[in-house]
């Protein structure tokens, strides 16, 4: 330690109270979570204003395209269904008209003649271009078949117990479901009632091959995956279907409710395919015309368009989000850096102010103490003079010893006050030529009390003919005080701190302060000069080394640190030397 | 140095009396003054070789007294003394013609050496100059 190792309690106390290296200045550092919150808000707001219009546009396009393409797919289908419905109705109506004509044209007795009936059938089949009657029967109002012409022996058969007979009696006309009947071939019947002048009635009933119905169904323009067929109101197939079963089988689809027009619905069939089903009820018949088109074929264009639309949406949204995230990250980072710089500056100013006021206080104290100290000094000196100059007195030896002790104490006090004054004087001094060794010894003076208590060894090595540095004395004191304080904090009791002054190169001198303390972990080493980086949780502001770094840079020097956990830390401050010396 | 006349000026009377007494014990004709006014009075009444002057005093301060001495008694050597080492004060003092600048508390032997150098700048002092 230096030769001023005694009696610097007051200074250390003063410095300790003032907390020089880690000033407790009011911080306005913005917390990490505040930046995160801000970034969230920026991202949210920007994303909302940019993604919402995009999403709305895409949704509108989606709906419009869907409607347009669906109409494009569905309309021709509905038209085809309507045309087929009309041709089927015409087909049935022609046959009903033929029968109506018959009952009005021929007297009842003529119709009740089998040969005449056979003739009628052949004439009708000749006149109607397609679809012939298979047989023809006349049934009286009791339900008994009076006369029959056809391939079966049905004469005399009674129909009074059958529903169709009652219906035709009630409504005047009737078209049956397709049935297998007596010859195991699908056919259906048309019947009309005719009132007789005597008040009774009779029914003319004709059977038509169900094949005729299938032929009426327009199959032109149908894709192989499409299907057109007839069902009755119970969902029984009245004509063969490509995909939904044989004739007279139950169709695995819901039976459409009655509607006077063509209805198109989208649904899922028994095989899980999404299909469009267009349906129309055939007037005065139990038949429902059904046309099926798989949605995949019908909406092929829509599906590819939808994929493109969604891809567009996701790619755009992804790009926008990426830009927003990147941009906001940059923005917040810049903001945070600016904040940190500002806060660090603020703290540095605060710190300097504090240091200056401590300096003024120290100067005041030193000055006030110096005057009485001068009196004590002179009075003690006088005492000594009187004792030694005059004749020998009884207690001369003890008196001289006492006065010497007083004078030594005065010298100690003088050192204290001078150091305080020196400290204060350097507050406002600018660049000057500095003997670094002297300066470091001065700074060590502030810490020697602690060094002594903790039994620390502080060694000093100075290269011969070391040039003086040109710098700001007060700020340089602050720099070394900060570094030495850290070194003191790092070493355990009985530890070693080495200070080395050596020439760095032609223009620079290096001050190295090494300790054998705990060392700094690698991940902390890169950050120790950052403002607010601290490992002294609760006690440190994390500004000491950042201020140190700032000052050294301002003074035209550089700062470097090497450390190894468990081995110790070496701080090196490189300063420019003065030209003249 | 035996025929030396010295004026010691400080606002602390106790200090002044002790210094004067110690100077006398060494055979030096020392006169004390506790204010600038008193010091100027003494200078008017008699001649002094050296004036040791405290800068900070109530009433007329040391630097003001120094200016007056320069004007009226340019032959008198002035040594300045201060309780706080302001670099500015010492610079001003030097420019005003003070021969030396001492920081309080001043050791009497140091003071006498400075005085000796002041009056014998050519090298008649005990340690030479």
mmCIF file of C-alpha atoms in Angstrom, chain B residues 1-6 23 26-29 49 109 111-117 119-120 125-126:
data_model
loop_
_atom_site.group_PDB
_atom_site.id
_atom_site.type_symbol
_atom_site.label_atom_id
_atom_site.label_comp_id
_atom_site.label_asym_id
_atom_site.label_seq_id
_atom_site.Cartn_x
_atom_site.Cartn_y
_atom_site.Cartn_z
ATOM 1 C CA UNK B 1 18.195 36.297 8.546
ATOM 2 C CA UNK B 2 18.614 37.824 11.973
ATOM 3 C CA UNK B 3 17.817 41.339 10.818
ATOM 4 C CA UNK B 4 14.787 40.141 8.939
ATOM 5 C CA UNK B 5 11.449 41.873 9.562
ATOM 6 C CA UNK B 6 8.443 39.693 8.867
ATOM 7 C CA UNK B 23 9.722 33.760 15.300
ATOM 8 C CA UNK B 26 14.390 32.266 16.662
ATOM 9 C CA UNK B 27 15.513 35.866 16.829
ATOM 10 C CA UNK B 28 13.371 37.039 13.945
ATOM 11 C CA UNK B 29 11.522 40.337 14.226
ATOM 12 C CA UNK B 49 11.181 42.449 4.243
ATOM 13 C CA UNK B 109 10.457 25.400 9.279
ATOM 14 C CA UNK B 111 7.820 28.820 6.116
ATOM 15 C CA UNK B 112 11.262 29.984 7.183
ATOM 16 C CA UNK B 113 12.881 28.162 4.303
ATOM 17 C CA UNK B 114 10.485 29.822 1.865
ATOM 18 C CA UNK B 115 11.132 33.194 3.456
ATOM 19 C CA UNK B 116 14.865 32.642 3.163
ATOM 20 C CA UNK B 117 14.535 31.773 -0.503
ATOM 21 C CA UNK B 119 14.816 37.291 0.450
ATOM 22 C CA UNK B 120 17.945 35.560 -0.945
ATOM 23 C CA UNK B 125 19.706 30.024 1.833
ATOM 24 C CA UNK B 126 20.593 26.973 3.827
#
